[in-house]
XYZ file of C-alpha atoms in Angstrom:
541
model
C -38.706 14.697 17.638
C -37.896 18.099 16.218
C -39.794 19.300 13.215
C -38.278 20.588 10.019
C -35.220 19.152 8.339
C -33.226 16.554 10.196
C -29.516 17.191 10.675
C -26.910 15.132 8.852
C -26.368 13.017 11.936
C -29.870 11.680 11.537
C -28.563 9.388 8.835
C -27.232 7.216 11.666
C -30.746 6.874 13.164
C -31.911 3.278 13.177
C -35.311 4.380 11.864
C -33.896 6.130 8.823
C -33.438 4.074 5.634
C -29.963 2.744 4.900
C -30.177 4.036 1.345
C -32.079 7.057 0.045
C -35.405 6.315 -1.587
C -35.245 6.985 -5.310
C -38.440 8.054 -7.047
C -38.500 7.565 -10.782
C -40.560 10.484 -12.138
C -39.577 9.903 -15.766
C -42.454 9.006 -18.130
C -42.816 5.308 -18.796
C -41.756 4.179 -22.237
C -42.488 0.789 -23.688
C -39.181 -1.091 -23.780
C -38.613 -3.450 -26.654
C -36.599 -6.656 -26.670
C -33.855 -4.869 -28.550
C -33.641 -2.240 -25.844
C -33.314 -4.940 -23.155
C -30.548 -6.664 -25.123
C -28.797 -3.323 -25.611
C -28.726 -2.725 -21.852
C -27.555 -6.273 -21.093
C -24.773 -6.789 -23.650
C -22.451 -4.025 -22.505
C -18.647 -4.377 -22.342
C -18.741 -4.381 -18.549
C -21.326 -7.159 -18.420
C -19.213 -9.162 -20.853
C -16.250 -8.783 -18.516
C -18.462 -9.936 -15.631
C -19.384 -13.086 -17.565
C -15.734 -13.620 -18.520
C -14.782 -14.572 -14.947
C -17.115 -17.548 -14.437
C -16.687 -18.560 -18.095
C -12.912 -18.857 -17.738
C -13.402 -20.660 -14.443
C -15.666 -23.213 -16.116
C -13.154 -23.762 -18.933
C -10.336 -24.363 -16.441
C -12.379 -26.699 -14.241
C -13.635 -28.772 -17.197
C -10.644 -28.781 -19.536
C -7.457 -28.250 -17.504
C -5.192 -31.263 -17.000
C -2.851 -30.727 -14.068
C -1.493 -34.260 -13.822
C -1.556 -36.471 -10.779
C -4.211 -38.711 -9.294
C -6.454 -36.426 -7.230
C -6.168 -32.862 -8.511
C -9.856 -31.909 -8.516
C -9.491 -29.464 -5.626
C -6.350 -27.957 -7.130
C -8.116 -27.571 -10.479
C -11.085 -25.886 -8.808
C -8.700 -23.542 -6.988
C -7.031 -22.627 -10.271
C -10.448 -21.907 -11.783
C -11.376 -19.657 -8.870
C -8.018 -17.854 -9.218
C -8.650 -17.221 -12.916
C -12.164 -15.968 -12.117
C -10.942 -13.536 -9.470
C -8.005 -12.202 -11.473
C -10.250 -11.679 -14.506
C -12.491 -9.461 -12.392
C -9.539 -7.719 -10.754
C -7.841 -6.924 -14.066
C -10.977 -5.764 -15.895
C -12.537 -4.087 -12.824
C -15.853 -5.507 -14.010
C -16.917 -5.777 -10.372
C -15.696 -3.324 -7.716
C -12.410 -4.500 -6.260
C -13.717 -4.838 -2.670
C -16.575 -7.068 -3.877
C -14.168 -9.243 -5.853
C -12.025 -9.460 -2.726
C -14.985 -10.935 -0.844
C -15.703 -13.592 -3.480
C -13.586 -16.322 -1.766
C -16.171 -16.250 1.019
C -18.675 -17.962 -1.299
C -16.476 -19.423 -4.070
C -14.220 -21.499 -1.805
C -17.046 -23.371 -0.019
C -19.041 -23.838 -3.242
C -16.042 -25.297 -5.090
C -15.082 -27.557 -2.195
C -11.788 -25.803 -1.474
C -12.388 -25.099 2.212
C -15.160 -24.480 4.726
C -16.952 -21.178 5.187
C -15.601 -20.706 8.723
C -12.041 -21.417 7.616
C -12.018 -18.942 4.743
C -13.737 -16.292 6.864
C -10.931 -16.495 9.438
C -8.501 -15.197 6.795
C -10.305 -11.841 6.815
C -9.583 -11.104 10.479
C -6.274 -12.019 12.067
C -3.418 -10.182 13.768
C -2.194 -8.646 10.507
C -5.639 -7.231 9.707
C -5.808 -5.882 13.272
C -2.465 -4.192 12.682
C -3.859 -2.531 9.561
C -7.088 -1.353 11.208
C -5.311 0.152 14.208
C -2.703 1.948 12.104
C -5.376 3.305 9.728
C -7.359 4.764 12.645
C -4.204 6.462 13.902
C -3.492 7.770 10.398
C -6.995 9.247 10.259
C -6.357 10.998 13.583
C -3.106 12.448 12.232
C -4.944 13.664 9.140
C -7.912 15.055 11.103
C -5.722 17.252 13.299
C -3.513 18.348 10.362
C -0.414 16.947 12.039
C 1.016 15.735 8.732
C 0.958 19.257 7.309
C 2.648 20.712 10.389
C 5.303 18.006 10.205
C 5.883 18.574 6.485
C 6.228 22.345 6.865
C 8.629 22.042 9.808
C 10.889 19.541 8.052
C 10.804 21.457 4.759
C 11.790 24.653 6.569
C 14.912 22.908 7.857
C 15.988 22.158 4.279
C 14.877 25.513 2.805
C 18.137 27.377 3.438
C 19.160 30.795 2.186
C 20.354 31.113 -0.536
C 17.986 28.454 -1.852
C 19.525 25.057 -2.577
C 17.132 23.187 -4.920
C 18.570 19.670 -4.323
C 18.453 20.228 -0.560
C 14.828 21.441 -0.659
C 13.932 18.438 -2.815
C 15.642 16.203 -0.253
C 13.475 17.701 2.501
C 10.230 17.104 0.614
C 11.182 13.541 -0.342
C 12.474 12.690 3.146
C 9.265 13.967 4.750
C 7.134 11.881 2.397
C 9.219 8.762 3.000
C 9.015 9.243 6.775
C 5.227 9.694 6.716
C 4.873 6.642 4.460
C 6.763 4.501 6.962
C 3.889 4.716 9.440
C 0.833 4.673 7.182
C -0.139 3.149 3.834
C 1.931 4.634 1.011
C -1.177 5.637 -0.959
C -2.514 7.554 2.050
C 0.914 9.166 2.496
C 0.913 10.273 -1.148
C -2.593 11.697 -0.885
C -1.588 13.598 2.270
C 1.739 14.917 1.004
C 0.843 15.818 -2.587
C -1.244 18.893 -1.566
C 1.647 20.042 0.632
C 4.113 19.644 -2.236
C 1.879 21.248 -4.860
C 1.168 24.065 -2.398
C 4.878 24.877 -2.502
C 4.898 24.605 -6.295
C 1.930 26.967 -6.642
C 4.315 29.838 -5.912
C 6.179 28.999 -9.100
C 4.949 30.342 -12.472
C 3.273 27.475 -14.302
C 3.481 28.871 -17.835
C 4.865 31.896 -19.677
C 1.358 33.368 -19.870
C 1.095 33.463 -16.083
C 3.962 35.940 -15.778
C 5.250 38.907 -17.665
C 8.745 37.393 -17.756
C 9.963 34.237 -19.440
C 9.720 31.193 -17.165
C 13.124 29.484 -16.762
C 13.184 25.786 -17.779
C 14.555 24.995 -14.312
C 11.140 25.872 -12.839
C 9.324 23.178 -14.844
C 12.067 20.651 -14.108
C 11.870 21.306 -10.389
C 8.092 20.840 -10.453
C 8.543 17.448 -12.111
C 11.230 16.499 -9.601
C 8.992 17.330 -6.636
C 5.991 15.348 -7.910
C 8.127 12.350 -8.895
C 9.912 12.586 -5.564
C 6.657 12.448 -3.610
C 5.172 9.421 -5.398
C 8.399 7.389 -5.412
C 9.453 8.387 -1.880
C 6.092 7.140 -0.600
C 6.764 3.739 -2.190
C 10.357 3.580 -0.947
C 9.420 4.679 2.576
C 6.593 2.141 2.690
C 9.051 -0.707 2.071
C 10.822 -0.088 5.367
C 7.946 -1.014 7.723
C 5.115 -3.533 7.812
C 2.457 -0.805 7.932
C 3.849 1.118 4.958
C 2.262 -1.058 2.284
C -0.175 -3.928 1.928
C 2.423 -6.078 0.153
C 4.564 -6.394 3.276
C 1.497 -7.392 5.274
C 0.500 -9.991 2.677
C 4.007 -11.453 2.837
C 3.875 -11.670 6.645
C 0.403 -13.210 6.537
C 1.472 -15.847 3.992
C 4.547 -16.704 6.035
C 2.329 -17.240 9.064
C -0.146 -19.303 7.026
C 2.402 -21.576 5.332
C 4.758 -21.951 8.296
C 2.650 -21.690 11.470
C 5.361 -23.387 13.560
C 8.030 -20.867 12.526
C 8.583 -17.574 14.339
C 6.381 -14.852 12.818
C 8.014 -11.843 11.161
C 7.787 -9.022 13.688
C 7.602 -5.286 13.041
C 11.124 -4.690 14.349
C 12.556 -7.648 12.448
C 11.226 -6.340 9.136
C 12.393 -2.807 9.958
C 16.007 -3.930 10.482
C 16.001 -5.324 6.934
C 13.587 -2.989 5.156
C 14.997 0.310 6.426
C 18.575 -0.172 5.072
C 17.119 -1.272 1.723
C 14.775 1.727 1.628
C 17.607 4.079 2.620
C 19.804 2.847 -0.252
C 16.922 3.237 -2.698
C 16.075 6.683 -1.343
C 19.628 7.952 -1.905
C 19.543 6.636 -5.481
C 16.138 8.233 -6.086
C 17.332 11.615 -4.817
C 20.484 11.350 -6.937
C 18.501 10.530 -10.087
C 16.118 13.440 -9.532
C 18.997 15.863 -8.891
C 20.869 14.781 -12.013
C 17.813 14.885 -14.293
C 15.804 17.805 -12.918
C 18.008 20.013 -10.707
C 20.757 21.442 -12.931
C 23.490 23.641 -11.539
C 22.227 27.126 -10.699
C 18.572 26.072 -10.394
C 18.445 27.321 -6.796
C 19.295 30.844 -7.896
C 16.507 30.776 -10.509
C 13.948 29.426 -8.003
C 14.834 31.723 -5.081
C 12.589 34.634 -6.217
C 9.551 32.353 -5.912
C 10.456 30.121 -2.939
C 11.465 31.699 0.325
C 11.624 30.483 3.895
C 9.254 33.242 4.954
C 6.494 31.692 2.822
C 6.743 28.411 4.720
C 6.951 30.259 8.036
C 3.730 32.116 7.184
C 1.879 28.866 6.462
C 3.174 27.357 9.695
C 2.008 30.394 11.677
C -1.460 29.993 10.141
C -1.697 26.573 11.796
C -1.152 28.192 15.188
C 0.538 26.578 18.188
C 0.272 22.828 18.659
C -2.941 22.000 20.470
C -3.499 19.534 23.313
C -5.234 17.149 20.896
C -2.281 17.169 18.490
C 0.148 16.473 21.343
C -1.992 13.568 22.559
C -2.264 12.024 19.093
C 1.503 12.303 18.644
C 2.032 10.746 22.081
C -0.216 7.789 21.234
C 1.459 7.405 17.846
C 4.934 7.556 19.372
C 3.940 5.043 22.045
C 2.692 2.651 19.372
C 5.972 2.866 17.432
C 7.949 2.146 20.621
C 5.743 -0.871 21.410
C 6.121 -2.163 17.859
C 9.898 -1.864 17.977
C 10.342 -3.434 21.427
C 7.960 -6.428 21.296
C 10.759 -8.672 19.987
C 14.276 -7.213 20.018
C 16.913 -9.958 19.934
C 17.312 -13.527 21.186
C 19.220 -12.223 24.204
C 16.808 -9.291 24.797
C 13.353 -10.778 24.109
C 11.326 -7.578 24.599
C 7.990 -7.076 26.318
C 6.277 -9.785 24.241
C 7.787 -12.486 26.448
C 5.662 -11.251 29.370
C 2.586 -12.586 27.554
C 4.302 -15.779 26.307
C 4.020 -14.683 22.668
C 0.225 -14.312 22.788
C 0.335 -10.573 22.002
C 1.149 -9.486 18.465
C 1.737 -6.224 16.610
C -1.983 -6.044 15.890
C -2.719 -6.298 19.612
C -0.931 -3.056 20.475
C -2.126 -1.385 17.269
C -5.791 -1.805 18.224
C -5.066 -1.058 21.897
C -3.421 2.301 21.107
C -6.138 3.153 18.588
C -8.710 2.492 21.306
C -7.032 5.145 23.477
C -7.995 7.752 20.870
C -11.646 7.088 21.737
C -10.969 7.476 25.480
C -8.629 10.495 25.770
C -10.485 13.867 25.666
C -9.501 16.281 22.918
C -9.506 19.358 25.163
C -11.627 21.286 22.670
C -15.179 20.586 23.754
C -16.459 19.020 26.951
C -17.141 15.310 26.558
C -15.460 15.033 23.121
C -12.675 12.529 22.594
C -9.720 12.606 20.224
C -11.643 10.398 17.793
C -15.219 9.227 17.323
C -16.646 6.660 14.963
C -17.912 9.368 12.620
C -14.308 10.277 11.822
C -13.555 6.613 11.051
C -15.998 6.384 8.158
C -13.048 7.046 5.831
C -11.397 3.780 6.833
C -10.130 2.112 3.604
C -12.127 -1.079 3.866
C -11.177 -1.885 0.268
C -7.571 -2.412 1.366
C -8.639 -4.477 4.388
C -10.787 -6.745 2.199
C -8.021 -7.045 -0.392
C -5.583 -8.170 2.292
C -8.127 -10.719 3.518
C -8.568 -12.018 -0.023
C -4.804 -12.338 -0.377
C -4.548 -14.401 2.789
C -7.533 -16.556 1.732
C -6.025 -17.213 -1.705
C -2.638 -18.081 -0.225
C -4.247 -20.552 2.152
C -6.415 -21.998 -0.622
C -3.455 -22.453 -2.975
C -1.597 -24.268 -0.209
C -4.383 -26.517 1.137
C -5.734 -27.438 -2.308
C -2.338 -28.641 -3.505
C -2.267 -26.159 -6.392
C 1.085 -24.657 -5.367
C 2.692 -28.104 -5.366
C 1.218 -28.942 -8.776
C 2.317 -25.673 -10.405
C 5.797 -25.827 -8.913
C 6.464 -29.159 -10.693
C 6.936 -27.186 -13.903
C 9.749 -25.272 -12.223
C 11.891 -28.224 -11.203
C 14.677 -27.018 -13.526
C 15.312 -24.157 -11.100
C 16.680 -26.589 -8.507
C 20.057 -26.590 -10.246
C 20.224 -22.810 -10.733
C 22.400 -20.789 -8.311
C 20.631 -18.475 -5.883
C 22.512 -15.392 -7.063
C 20.824 -15.827 -10.447
C 17.379 -16.757 -9.120
C 16.888 -13.825 -6.717
C 17.268 -10.992 -9.276
C 15.222 -12.981 -11.792
C 12.364 -13.346 -9.304
C 12.582 -9.641 -8.486
C 12.528 -8.619 -12.162
C 9.582 -10.913 -12.941
C 7.588 -9.434 -10.066
C 8.645 -5.897 -11.028
C 7.462 -6.491 -14.605
C 4.101 -8.047 -13.726
C 3.287 -5.324 -11.196
C 3.309 -2.621 -13.893
C 0.092 -4.122 -15.265
C -1.576 -5.506 -12.128
C -1.863 -4.246 -8.575
C 1.059 -4.780 -6.212
C -1.112 -6.842 -3.875
C -2.432 -9.050 -6.691
C 1.105 -9.692 -7.966
C 2.271 -10.691 -4.498
C -0.751 -12.917 -3.924
C -0.077 -14.770 -7.182
C 3.710 -15.119 -7.003
C 4.576 -15.768 -3.353
C 2.889 -19.216 -3.053
C 4.775 -20.364 -6.155
C 8.047 -18.981 -4.805
C 7.546 -20.965 -1.601
C 7.308 -24.205 -3.569
C 10.344 -23.250 -5.678
C 12.314 -22.613 -2.491
C 11.313 -26.038 -1.171
C 12.515 -27.660 -4.417
C 15.808 -25.734 -4.221
C 16.084 -26.654 -0.513
C 16.703 -23.057 0.535
C 14.932 -20.900 3.092
C 11.611 -19.709 1.577
C 12.171 -16.089 2.651
C 15.179 -15.896 0.336
C 12.694 -15.955 -2.560
C 9.541 -14.646 -0.884
C 11.094 -11.315 0.100
C 12.570 -10.499 -3.372
C 9.245 -11.424 -4.969
C 7.197 -9.291 -2.578
C 9.480 -6.259 -2.649
C 9.930 -6.554 -6.416
C 6.154 -6.307 -6.813
C 6.385 -2.810 -5.301
C 8.699 -1.558 -8.075
C 5.812 -0.206 -10.199
C 7.719 2.889 -11.284
C 7.139 3.088 -15.051
C 3.427 3.619 -15.758
C 0.799 5.949 -14.252
C -1.555 3.013 -13.725
C 1.058 0.965 -11.854
C -0.142 2.112 -8.419
C -2.713 4.569 -7.053
C 0.232 6.728 -5.906
C 1.368 7.060 -9.523
C -2.138 8.129 -10.508
C -2.162 10.807 -7.803
C 1.094 12.249 -9.129
C 0.118 11.976 -12.784
C -3.147 13.862 -12.283
C -1.255 16.955 -11.046
C -0.317 17.666 -14.662
C 3.353 18.260 -13.826
C 4.723 14.927 -15.116
C 4.417 12.798 -18.240
C 4.959 9.094 -18.869
C 8.440 9.770 -20.267
C 9.392 11.415 -16.956
C 8.277 8.319 -15.058
C 10.243 6.021 -17.382
C 13.420 8.154 -17.198
C 13.306 8.126 -13.405
C 11.635 4.788 -12.740
C 13.759 2.528 -14.949
C 17.120 3.210 -13.257
C 15.339 3.130 -9.889
C 13.908 -0.310 -10.706
C 17.341 -1.595 -11.757
C 18.968 -0.180 -8.620
C 16.275 -1.734 -6.431
C 16.837 -5.152 -7.991
C 20.598 -4.855 -7.499
C 20.329 -3.757 -3.854
C 17.820 -6.505 -3.072
C 20.010 -9.159 -4.700
C 22.942 -8.120 -2.494
C 21.138 -7.417 0.796
C 18.866 -10.480 0.895
C 21.586 -13.176 1.048
C 23.704 -11.042 3.419
C 21.672 -8.822 5.740
C 18.520 -10.882 5.126
C 20.079 -14.131 6.360
C 21.203 -12.354 9.536
C 17.892 -10.599 10.274
C 15.529 -13.432 9.351
C 17.862 -16.258 10.337
C 17.336 -17.749 6.871
C 20.541 -19.735 6.463
C 18.792 -23.051 6.061
C 15.437 -24.476 5.100
C 12.382 -24.294 7.339
């Protein structure tokens, strides 16, 4: 053992304490009963008590109808408890996400082993593998190199503001296709704001008057990044947790049906995302890129600036090339596991036992085997670099799958759907946009994942009552829950953009409202046409 101060790595030593020892050196003061009550009855503690209190009220007073609805009533109480904590954030979201592990067995909904299995399946494996690859991309600054290269292509001379905006938005959407949209926003926002830093931010920062086009372009770029990340994430399973929740619920409710593969979702999600992306770019150009804006911006933005930043990164290293090779190999494996009925893909070699999560974890494992070419014995990734893994998202996905399974097995979905029998006579062309709008409205005030977890089980029962394929309602509900375009608190991506100081709520409403309407319209047209072809959803399951 070396003397002196231990290095930071010593925190991983088994002999070191898991948490730092806190010594309270403050003088002891006699605490009165009033002081104890003052520390207990805080707003946050009241919100904590609200969850179990509402659960008790539901379990004791709710009348669901039917002969044996005790389990369904308990499940409803647990749902109310969890959503009360999620909405108020009285308890950290990851901890709330783990609550089914003890609430479900205690309330007689399911066994401990059964609920625990929801927190680790092929979909969760898909998420873990893709997140590790995303961390490798971030660690080696590949995302920044990619962004600068693509932006340079669109930064023509003389400067064309709509074209440059298209490059920034397209880069963000592409990055968001292969990693979580929040991570894509966090990665791309510094790149975008780095470009905007060359623009004068206020009249006081320059001796000349700042043209209004400068401020408008700044707003367009920030709005473009946050919305492009959402739109790009819709096109693939790995782009957002909502798509993964939908796939997991489909697998849970219909285990005998063919699972939704990565390529299958891409063939539907990419055309939808492309239509939305074109509309988004058009809205931003109309609102924030007036004619002649390129001429006003050209003194501040030049291709040489981007070239200088790219040169600072240096030539692409061996490690970067290896990470890109692994990432590209993973995308190819995802796309070719199941191709068509006539061309089954490589998945048939393993008789359907291998899933998208299988190759995701396998390719991520290669990052811990391939040397990085920088230092002898070092690999592309080590576990120390994986400490930034977003376990909160993993646990939230697990909670979503557990809730979906609990709602189904407890009979709650069947009980709640009885109040929606009137929808059986409604035409599908009216139901689909309604479902999408309901989800798009709820998601402005709750998380996208929570909205999907709540709505999709009910939509499945409605589809059964209407005798239509469940995906015809499940997909509009899930994608509609991603249309949180109006408020800063709608998604973490919106918060990232709002904290830059370049946009206001009115900017989000002006851009987000027509985008939400366009998304609903596109989804209502594509689902019964392209959706029935891709998912084979012409009849019931």
